[in-house]
PDB file of C-alpha atoms in Angstrom:
ATOM      1  CA  MET M   6       8.444  10.107 -14.240  1.00 82.00           C
ATOM      2  CA  GLU M   7       7.610   9.357 -10.618  1.00 88.00           C
ATOM      3  CA  ALA M   8       9.086  12.706  -9.602  1.00 88.00           C
ATOM      4  CA  GLU M   9       6.716  14.567 -11.962  1.00 90.00           C
ATOM      5  CA  LEU M  10       3.703  12.809 -10.423  1.00 94.00           C
ATOM      6  CA  ARG M  11       4.598  12.935  -6.730  1.00 94.00           C
ATOM      7  CA  ASP M  12       3.611  16.563  -5.943  1.00 95.00           C
ATOM      8  CA  PRO M  13       0.381  16.693  -8.018  1.00 95.00           C
ATOM      9  CA  ILE M  14      -0.788  13.409  -6.489  1.00 96.00           C
ATOM     10  CA  ALA M  15       0.170  14.605  -2.995  1.00 95.00           C
ATOM     11  CA  ALA M  16      -1.938  17.730  -3.626  1.00 96.00           C
ATOM     12  CA  ILE M  17      -5.047  15.516  -3.792  1.00 96.00           C
ATOM     13  CA  GLY M  18      -4.046  13.692  -0.584  1.00 95.00           C
ATOM     14  CA  LEU M  19      -2.463  10.555  -2.041  1.00 95.00           C
ATOM     15  CA  ASP M  20       1.035   9.058  -2.122  1.00 94.00           C
ATOM     16  CA  VAL M  21       2.616   7.667  -5.284  1.00 94.00           C
ATOM     17  CA  GLU M  22       3.724   4.165  -4.306  1.00 91.00           C
ATOM     18  CA  ALA M  23       4.991   2.857  -7.636  1.00 91.00           C
ATOM     19  CA  VAL M  24       5.302   3.854 -11.276  1.00 93.00           C
ATOM     20  CA  ASP M  25       5.941   1.136 -13.831  1.00 93.00           C
ATOM     21  CA  LEU M  26       6.243   1.566 -17.591  1.00 93.00           C
ATOM     22  CA  SER M  27       6.247  -1.647 -19.593  1.00 93.00           C
ATOM     23  CA  VAL M  28       6.621  -2.019 -23.336  1.00 90.00           C
ATOM     24  CA  ALA M  29       5.373  -4.936 -25.425  1.00 79.00           C
ATOM     25  CA  GLY M  30       5.953  -4.318 -29.108  1.00 81.00           C
ATOM     26  CA  LYS M  31       4.206  -1.088 -30.043  1.00 81.00           C
ATOM     27  CA  ARG M  32       2.102  -1.058 -26.874  1.00 85.00           C
ATOM     28  CA  ARG M  33       3.115   0.794 -23.715  1.00 91.00           C
ATOM     29  CA  MET M  34       1.436   0.373 -20.348  1.00 93.00           C
ATOM     30  CA  LEU M  35       1.935   2.951 -17.609  1.00 94.00           C
ATOM     31  CA  ARG M  36       0.874   1.692 -14.172  1.00 94.00           C
ATOM     32  CA  VAL M  37       0.705   4.076 -11.240  1.00 96.00           C
ATOM     33  CA  ALA M  38      -0.031   2.763  -7.742  1.00 94.00           C
ATOM     34  CA  VAL M  39      -1.344   5.198  -5.120  1.00 95.00           C
ATOM     35  CA  ASP M  40      -2.198   4.909  -1.437  1.00 92.00           C
ATOM     36  CA  GLN M  41      -3.169   6.952   1.606  1.00 91.00           C
ATOM     37  CA  ASP M  42      -3.907   6.439   5.289  1.00 86.00           C
ATOM     38  CA  GLY M  43      -7.195   4.554   5.535  1.00 82.00           C
ATOM     39  CA  GLY M  44      -6.817   3.072   2.033  1.00 85.00           C
ATOM     40  CA  VAL M  45      -8.029   4.348  -1.317  1.00 90.00           C
ATOM     41  CA  THR M  46     -11.543   4.329  -2.699  1.00 93.00           C
ATOM     42  CA  LEU M  47     -12.698   4.132  -6.300  1.00 95.00           C
ATOM     43  CA  ASP M  48     -13.267   7.896  -6.177  1.00 96.00           C
ATOM     44  CA  ASP M  49      -9.652   8.375  -5.047  1.00 95.00           C
ATOM     45  CA  VAL M  50      -8.429   6.263  -7.968  1.00 96.00           C
ATOM     46  CA  ALA M  51     -10.620   8.245 -10.374  1.00 96.00           C
ATOM     47  CA  ASP M  52      -9.242  11.547  -9.010  1.00 96.00           C
ATOM     48  CA  ALA M  53      -5.693  10.232  -9.300  1.00 97.00           C
ATOM     49  CA  THR M  54      -6.326   9.050 -12.863  1.00 97.00           C
ATOM     50  CA  ARG M  55      -7.534  12.519 -13.860  1.00 96.00           C
ATOM     51  CA  GLU M  56      -4.519  14.143 -12.190  1.00 96.00           C
ATOM     52  CA  VAL M  57      -1.993  11.764 -13.768  1.00 95.00           C
ATOM     53  CA  SER M  58      -3.623  12.280 -17.176  1.00 94.00           C
ATOM     54  CA  ARG M  59      -3.449  16.046 -16.742  1.00 94.00           C
ATOM     55  CA  VAL M  60       0.236  15.952 -15.776  1.00 93.00           C
ATOM     56  CA  LEU M  61       1.108  13.673 -18.687  1.00 92.00           C
ATOM     57  CA  ASP M  62      -0.898  15.758 -21.168  1.00 90.00           C
ATOM     58  CA  GLU M  63       0.885  18.937 -20.055  1.00 91.00           C
ATOM     59  CA  SER M  64       4.356  17.397 -20.370  1.00 88.00           C
ATOM     60  CA  ASP M  65       6.219  15.439 -22.994  1.00 83.00           C
ATOM     61  CA  VAL M  66       7.377  12.758 -20.555  1.00 84.00           C
ATOM     62  CA  MET M  67       5.514  10.010 -22.459  1.00 86.00           C
ATOM     63  CA  GLY M  68       6.501  11.260 -25.913  1.00 82.00           C
ATOM     64  CA  GLU M  69       4.270  10.877 -28.966  1.00 82.00           C
ATOM     65  CA  GLN M  70       3.683   7.111 -28.865  1.00 83.00           C
ATOM     66  CA  PRO M  71       0.293   5.982 -27.535  1.00 87.00           C
ATOM     67  CA  TYR M  72       0.079   4.365 -24.120  1.00 90.00           C
ATOM     68  CA  THR M  73      -2.479   2.886 -21.765  1.00 92.00           C
ATOM     69  CA  LEU M  74      -2.733   4.381 -18.268  1.00 94.00           C
ATOM     70  CA  GLU M  75      -3.708   2.247 -15.296  1.00 95.00           C
ATOM     71  CA  VAL M  76      -4.032   3.808 -11.840  1.00 96.00           C
ATOM     72  CA  THR M  77      -4.590   1.424  -8.968  1.00 93.00           C
ATOM     73  CA  SER M  78      -4.199   1.009  -5.231  1.00 90.00           C
ATOM     74  CA  ARG M  79      -0.933  -0.241  -3.783  1.00 86.00           C
ATOM     75  CA  GLY M  80      -2.292  -3.729  -3.171  1.00 82.00           C
ATOM     76  CA  VAL M  81      -1.359  -6.182  -0.437  1.00 80.00           C
ATOM     77  CA  ASP M  82       1.184  -8.068  -2.525  1.00 84.00           C
ATOM     78  CA  ARG M  83       3.800  -5.299  -2.398  1.00 88.00           C
ATOM     79  CA  PRO M  84       6.478  -5.485   0.309  1.00 92.00           C
ATOM     80  CA  LEU M  85       6.398  -3.096   3.263  1.00 94.00           C
ATOM     81  CA  THR M  86       9.370  -0.850   2.528  1.00 92.00           C
ATOM     82  CA  MET M  87       8.519   2.468   4.181  1.00 93.00           C
ATOM     83  CA  PRO M  88       7.332   3.409   7.691  1.00 94.00           C
ATOM     84  CA  ARG M  89       3.954   4.517   6.273  1.00 93.00           C
ATOM     85  CA  HIS M  90       3.421   1.026   4.821  1.00 93.00           C
ATOM     86  CA  TRP M  91       3.805  -0.479   8.289  1.00 94.00           C
ATOM     87  CA  ARG M  92       1.480   2.127   9.834  1.00 93.00           C
ATOM     88  CA  ARG M  93      -1.185   1.579   7.163  1.00 92.00           C
ATOM     89  CA  ASN M  94      -1.143  -2.161   7.751  1.00 92.00           C
ATOM     90  CA  ALA M  95      -1.632  -2.089  11.521  1.00 91.00           C
ATOM     91  CA  ASP M  96      -3.477  -5.194  12.755  1.00 92.00           C
ATOM     92  CA  ARG M  97      -2.398  -7.169   9.659  1.00 92.00           C
ATOM     93  CA  LEU M  98      -0.356 -10.355   9.781  1.00 95.00           C
ATOM     94  CA  VAL M  99       3.075 -10.008   8.134  1.00 96.00           C
ATOM     95  CA  LYS M 100       5.854 -12.430   7.310  1.00 97.00           C
ATOM     96  CA  ILE M 101       9.242 -10.868   7.995  1.00 97.00           C
ATOM     97  CA  THR M 102      12.672 -11.864   6.735  1.00 97.00           C
ATOM     98  CA  LEU M 103      15.481 -10.229   8.685  1.00 97.00           C
ATOM     99  CA  VAL M 104      18.661  -8.805   7.143  1.00 96.00           C
ATOM    100  CA  GLU M 105      20.748 -10.971   9.474  1.00 94.00           C
ATOM    101  CA  GLY M 106      18.748 -14.063   8.490  1.00 92.00           C
ATOM    102  CA  GLY M 107      15.735 -15.720   9.983  1.00 94.00           C
ATOM    103  CA  GLU M 108      12.015 -15.354   9.405  1.00 96.00           C
ATOM    104  CA  PHE M 109       8.966 -14.974  11.588  1.00 96.00           C
ATOM    105  CA  SER M 110       5.344 -13.917  11.309  1.00 96.00           C
ATOM    106  CA  GLY M 111       3.503 -11.482  13.521  1.00 96.00           C
ATOM    107  CA  ARG M 112       0.629  -9.055  13.657  1.00 96.00           C
ATOM    108  CA  ILE M 113       1.532  -5.353  13.480  1.00 96.00           C
ATOM    109  CA  LEU M 114       0.476  -3.611  16.686  1.00 96.00           C
ATOM    110  CA  THR M 115       2.112  -0.200  16.230  1.00 95.00           C
ATOM    111  CA  SER M 116       4.702   1.448  14.039  1.00 95.00           C
ATOM    112  CA  THR M 117       6.913   4.508  14.226  1.00 96.00           C
ATOM    113  CA  GLU M 118       9.305   6.027  11.699  1.00 96.00           C
ATOM    114  CA  THR M 119      12.040   3.607  12.823  1.00 97.00           C
ATOM    115  CA  THR M 120      10.431   0.513  14.396  1.00 97.00           C
ATOM    116  CA  ALA M 121       7.394  -1.721  14.371  1.00 97.00           C
ATOM    117  CA  THR M 122       5.941  -3.580  17.328  1.00 97.00           C
ATOM    118  CA  LEU M 123       4.376  -6.926  16.498  1.00 97.00           C
ATOM    119  CA  ASP M 124       2.426  -9.590  18.314  1.00 97.00           C
ATOM    120  CA  VAL M 125       4.442 -12.755  17.702  1.00 96.00           C
ATOM    121  CA  GLU M 126       2.703 -15.777  19.218  1.00 95.00           C
ATOM    122  CA  GLY M 127       1.259 -13.702  22.049  1.00 95.00           C
ATOM    123  CA  ALA M 128       4.446 -11.797  22.892  1.00 96.00           C
ATOM    124  CA  GLU M 129       5.330  -8.280  21.759  1.00 97.00           C
ATOM    125  CA  ARG M 130       8.442  -8.005  19.587  1.00 96.00           C
ATOM    126  CA  GLU M 131       9.952  -4.733  18.419  1.00 97.00           C
ATOM    127  CA  VAL M 132      11.772  -4.759  15.086  1.00 97.00           C
ATOM    128  CA  ALA M 133      13.745  -1.891  13.555  1.00 97.00           C
ATOM    129  CA  HIS M 134      12.697  -1.218   9.952  1.00 97.00           C
ATOM    130  CA  ALA M 135      16.409  -1.178   9.057  1.00 96.00           C
ATOM    131  CA  ASP M 136      16.717  -4.796  10.257  1.00 97.00           C
ATOM    132  CA  VAL M 137      13.999  -6.038   7.879  1.00 97.00           C
ATOM    133  CA  ALA M 138      15.122  -7.437   4.519  1.00 97.00           C
ATOM    134  CA  LYS M 139      11.556  -8.206   3.398  1.00 96.00           C
ATOM    135  CA  ALA M 140       8.082  -7.920   4.901  1.00 96.00           C
ATOM    136  CA  LEU M 141       4.911  -9.124   3.186  1.00 95.00           C
ATOM    137  CA  VAL M 142       1.307  -8.874   4.362  1.00 93.00           C
ATOM    138  CA  GLN M 143      -0.251 -12.315   4.663  1.00 93.00           C
ATOM    139  CA  ILE M 144      -3.758 -12.797   3.319  1.00 88.00           C
ATOM    140  CA  GLU M 145      -6.175 -14.092   5.956  1.00 87.00           C
ATOM    141  CA  PHE M 146      -9.421 -15.420   4.520  1.00 85.00           C
ATOM    142  CA  ASN M 147     -11.004 -16.792   7.697  1.00 77.00           C
ATOM    143  CA  ARG M 148      -9.818 -14.367  10.345  1.00 71.00           C
ATOM    144  CA  LYS M 149     -12.344 -13.889  13.123  1.00 65.00           C
ATOM    145  CA  ARG M 150     -12.535 -10.306  14.325  1.00 62.00           C
ATOM    146  CA  SER M 151     -14.393  -9.283  17.427  1.00 50.00           C
ATOM    147  CA  LEU M 152     -17.211  -6.846  16.808  1.00 47.00           C
ATOM    148  CA  PRO M 153     -17.467  -3.577  18.712  1.00 51.00           C
ATOM    149  CA  GLU M 154     -19.898  -3.816  21.613  1.00 50.00           C
ATOM    150  CA  ALA M 155     -22.492  -1.602  19.904  1.00 46.00           C
ATOM    151  CA  GLU M 156     -22.676  -3.947  16.906  1.00 45.00           C
ATOM    152  CA  GLU M 157     -22.879  -7.022  19.134  1.00 45.00           C
ATOM    153  CA  THR M 158     -25.768  -5.475  21.065  1.00 43.00           C
ATOM    154  CA  GLU M 159     -27.706  -4.639  17.895  1.00 45.00           C
ATOM    155  CA  GLU M 160     -27.331  -8.224  16.645  1.00 47.00           C
ATOM    156  CA  ASP M 161     -28.400  -9.655  20.026  1.00 47.00           C
ATOM    157  CA  ASP M 162     -31.557  -7.504  20.001  1.00 47.00           C
ATOM    158  CA  ALA M 163     -32.604  -8.633  16.508  1.00 43.00           C
TER     159      ALA M 163
END
């Protein structure tokens, strides 16, 4: 089913990140996660919902049984498994488990198709995506970010 959705969703500028069909008794729930550079807005999710509905209505991929469709953003709880996931999470703190064993946390500075560069305790560390067994974004509730100079000036003048 993911293959049927990939091109139509790409046509509206989004990537299909996950498709999950769960069944509980007579009820079926189809969940489609989408993402794009810069994140997704509610309007993006609405556009994706319309496009997924159109594709499903025009095909018999879901059969005749009723189902509930849920289209959502990728979310921060999903592992970073593709180079675009690393790129889209630049400046985020991630916990990394290496294939060869060992774990560490660092902030993503940059990412290419094959590697990511992280700030690990003040030192830059380059990690090949192929060497990562698991990488999860860490939620930071109290992170202090420095404001751009223009915003600082406006606040100082107030």
